[in-house]
Amino acid sequence: NKCALLHEASQSSVDAGQAVTVLTYLHGVKEAQMSIEAIQEEGFDIDLIELRSLKPLDMETIGKSLARTNKLVILDESTKSGGVGATISAQVSEELFDLLDAPVKRLCMDDAPVPYASSMEKAVVKRGDDLIQGVFDLCLGAY
């Protein structure tokens, strides 16, 4: 039931404050993996953690990563209110707040019904491009 660290940020990016912990699951893992190269090309990096269980949530693995990066992005396919990302963000804020240098960045769907048409669904579900921008925003202090 543990989380899995799929990609570890380079120590040089961590030392420079240019690394972010990314928590995601299911399709978000693929989106994040496809975004790593673009993130690294801009001089940033990520600790990519796949959430394999939401309850219990592996706070030990998340805490170890946040102790290195001090920044968190949650890439989540559910809605912003009442979704998985909201619950994880709350738990991280309650238990690991002292490790955060910036607010938790949640990349979630807007609070609206999920469209049936796949073309419309792609427009509302956050993707790799949203993750890249979220990492840049956190590293550059645009939050």
Coordinates of C-alpha atoms in Angstrom, one line a residue, residues 9-127:
A9 CA 14.8 15.0 -8.6
S10 CA 18.6 15.6 -9.0
Q11 CA 20.4 16.8 -6.0
S12 CA 21.6 19.9 -7.8
S13 CA 17.9 21.0 -8.5
V14 CA 17.0 20.3 -4.9
D15 CA 20.0 22.4 -3.7
A16 CA 19.0 25.2 -6.0
G17 CA 15.3 25.2 -4.8
Q18 CA 14.2 24.2 -8.3
A19 CA 12.6 20.8 -7.4
V20 CA 9.0 20.0 -6.6
T21 CA 7.3 16.9 -5.2
V22 CA 4.5 15.7 -7.5
L23 CA 1.8 13.4 -6.1
T24 CA -0.5 11.7 -8.6
Y25 CA -2.2 8.4 -9.5
L26 CA -3.7 6.5 -12.4
H27 CA -3.6 8.5 -15.6
G28 CA -1.8 11.3 -13.9
V29 CA 1.3 9.1 -13.6
K30 CA 1.6 8.8 -17.4
E31 CA 1.0 12.6 -17.8
A32 CA 3.7 13.3 -15.3
Q33 CA 6.2 10.9 -16.7
M34 CA 5.7 12.4 -20.2
S35 CA 6.4 15.9 -18.7
I36 CA 9.6 15.2 -16.9
E37 CA 11.9 16.0 -19.8
A38 CA 10.2 19.3 -20.5
I39 CA 10.5 20.3 -16.9
Q40 CA 14.2 19.4 -16.8
E41 CA 14.9 21.3 -20.0
E42 CA 13.9 24.5 -18.1
G43 CA 16.3 23.7 -15.2
F44 CA 13.7 22.3 -12.8
D45 CA 13.0 18.7 -11.6
I46 CA 10.5 16.7 -9.7
D47 CA 10.1 13.9 -7.2
L48 CA 7.3 11.9 -8.9
I49 CA 5.3 9.9 -6.4
E50 CA 2.6 7.5 -7.5
L51 CA -0.2 7.1 -4.9
R52 CA -1.0 3.4 -4.9
S53 CA -3.3 3.7 -1.9
L54 CA -5.3 6.7 -0.6
K55 CA -6.2 5.1 2.7
P56 CA -3.9 4.7 4.4
L57 CA -2.0 7.5 2.8
D58 CA 1.8 6.9 2.9
M59 CA 2.8 10.1 4.7
E60 CA 6.3 8.8 5.4
T61 CA 7.2 8.7 1.7
I62 CA 5.6 12.0 1.1
G63 CA 7.3 13.6 4.1
K64 CA 10.7 12.3 3.0
S65 CA 10.2 13.9 -0.4
L66 CA 8.9 17.2 1.0
A67 CA 11.9 17.4 3.3
R68 CA 14.0 17.6 0.1
T69 CA 11.9 19.7 -2.2
N70 CA 9.7 21.8 0.2
K71 CA 7.1 22.2 -2.6
L72 CA 4.1 20.1 -3.5
V73 CA 1.9 19.7 -6.6
I74 CA -1.0 17.3 -6.6
L75 CA -2.1 16.3 -10.1
D76 CA -5.7 14.9 -9.7
E77 CA -8.5 14.0 -12.1
S78 CA -11.2 14.7 -9.5
T79 CA -12.9 18.1 -8.8
K80 CA -11.2 20.7 -6.8
S81 CA -13.9 20.7 -4.0
G82 CA -14.2 17.5 -2.2
G83 CA -11.9 15.6 -4.4
V84 CA -8.9 13.4 -3.7
G85 CA -6.5 16.3 -4.1
A86 CA -8.4 18.4 -1.5
T87 CA -8.2 15.6 1.0
I88 CA -4.5 15.0 0.4
S89 CA -3.7 18.7 0.6
A90 CA -5.5 19.0 3.9
Q91 CA -3.7 16.0 5.4
V92 CA -0.3 17.3 4.2
S93 CA -1.1 20.8 5.5
E94 CA -2.1 19.3 8.9
E95 CA 0.8 16.9 9.3
L96 CA 3.7 18.2 7.2
F97 CA 3.1 22.0 7.2
D98 CA 6.6 22.8 8.5
L99 CA 8.1 21.2 5.4
L100 CA 6.3 23.5 3.0
D101 CA 7.9 26.7 1.6
A102 CA 4.8 27.4 -0.6
P103 CA 1.1 26.7 -0.6
V104 CA 0.2 23.2 -2.0
K105 CA -0.6 23.5 -5.7
R106 CA -3.7 21.4 -6.7
L107 CA -4.2 20.7 -10.4
C108 CA -7.7 19.4 -10.4
M109 CA -10.9 19.7 -12.5
D110 CA -13.0 22.8 -12.0
D111 CA -16.1 22.2 -9.9
A112 CA -18.4 21.2 -12.8
P113 CA -19.9 18.0 -14.1
V114 CA -17.6 15.9 -16.1
P115 CA -18.5 16.2 -19.8
Y116 CA -19.5 13.0 -21.6
A117 CA -17.8 13.8 -24.9
S118 CA -14.1 12.8 -24.7
S119 CA -13.0 16.0 -26.5
M120 CA -14.7 18.1 -23.8
E121 CA -13.4 15.9 -21.0
K122 CA -9.8 16.5 -22.3
A123 CA -10.5 20.2 -21.9
V124 CA -11.4 20.1 -18.2
V125 CA -9.1 17.3 -16.9
K126 CA -5.6 18.6 -16.0
R127 CA -2.8 17.3 -18.2

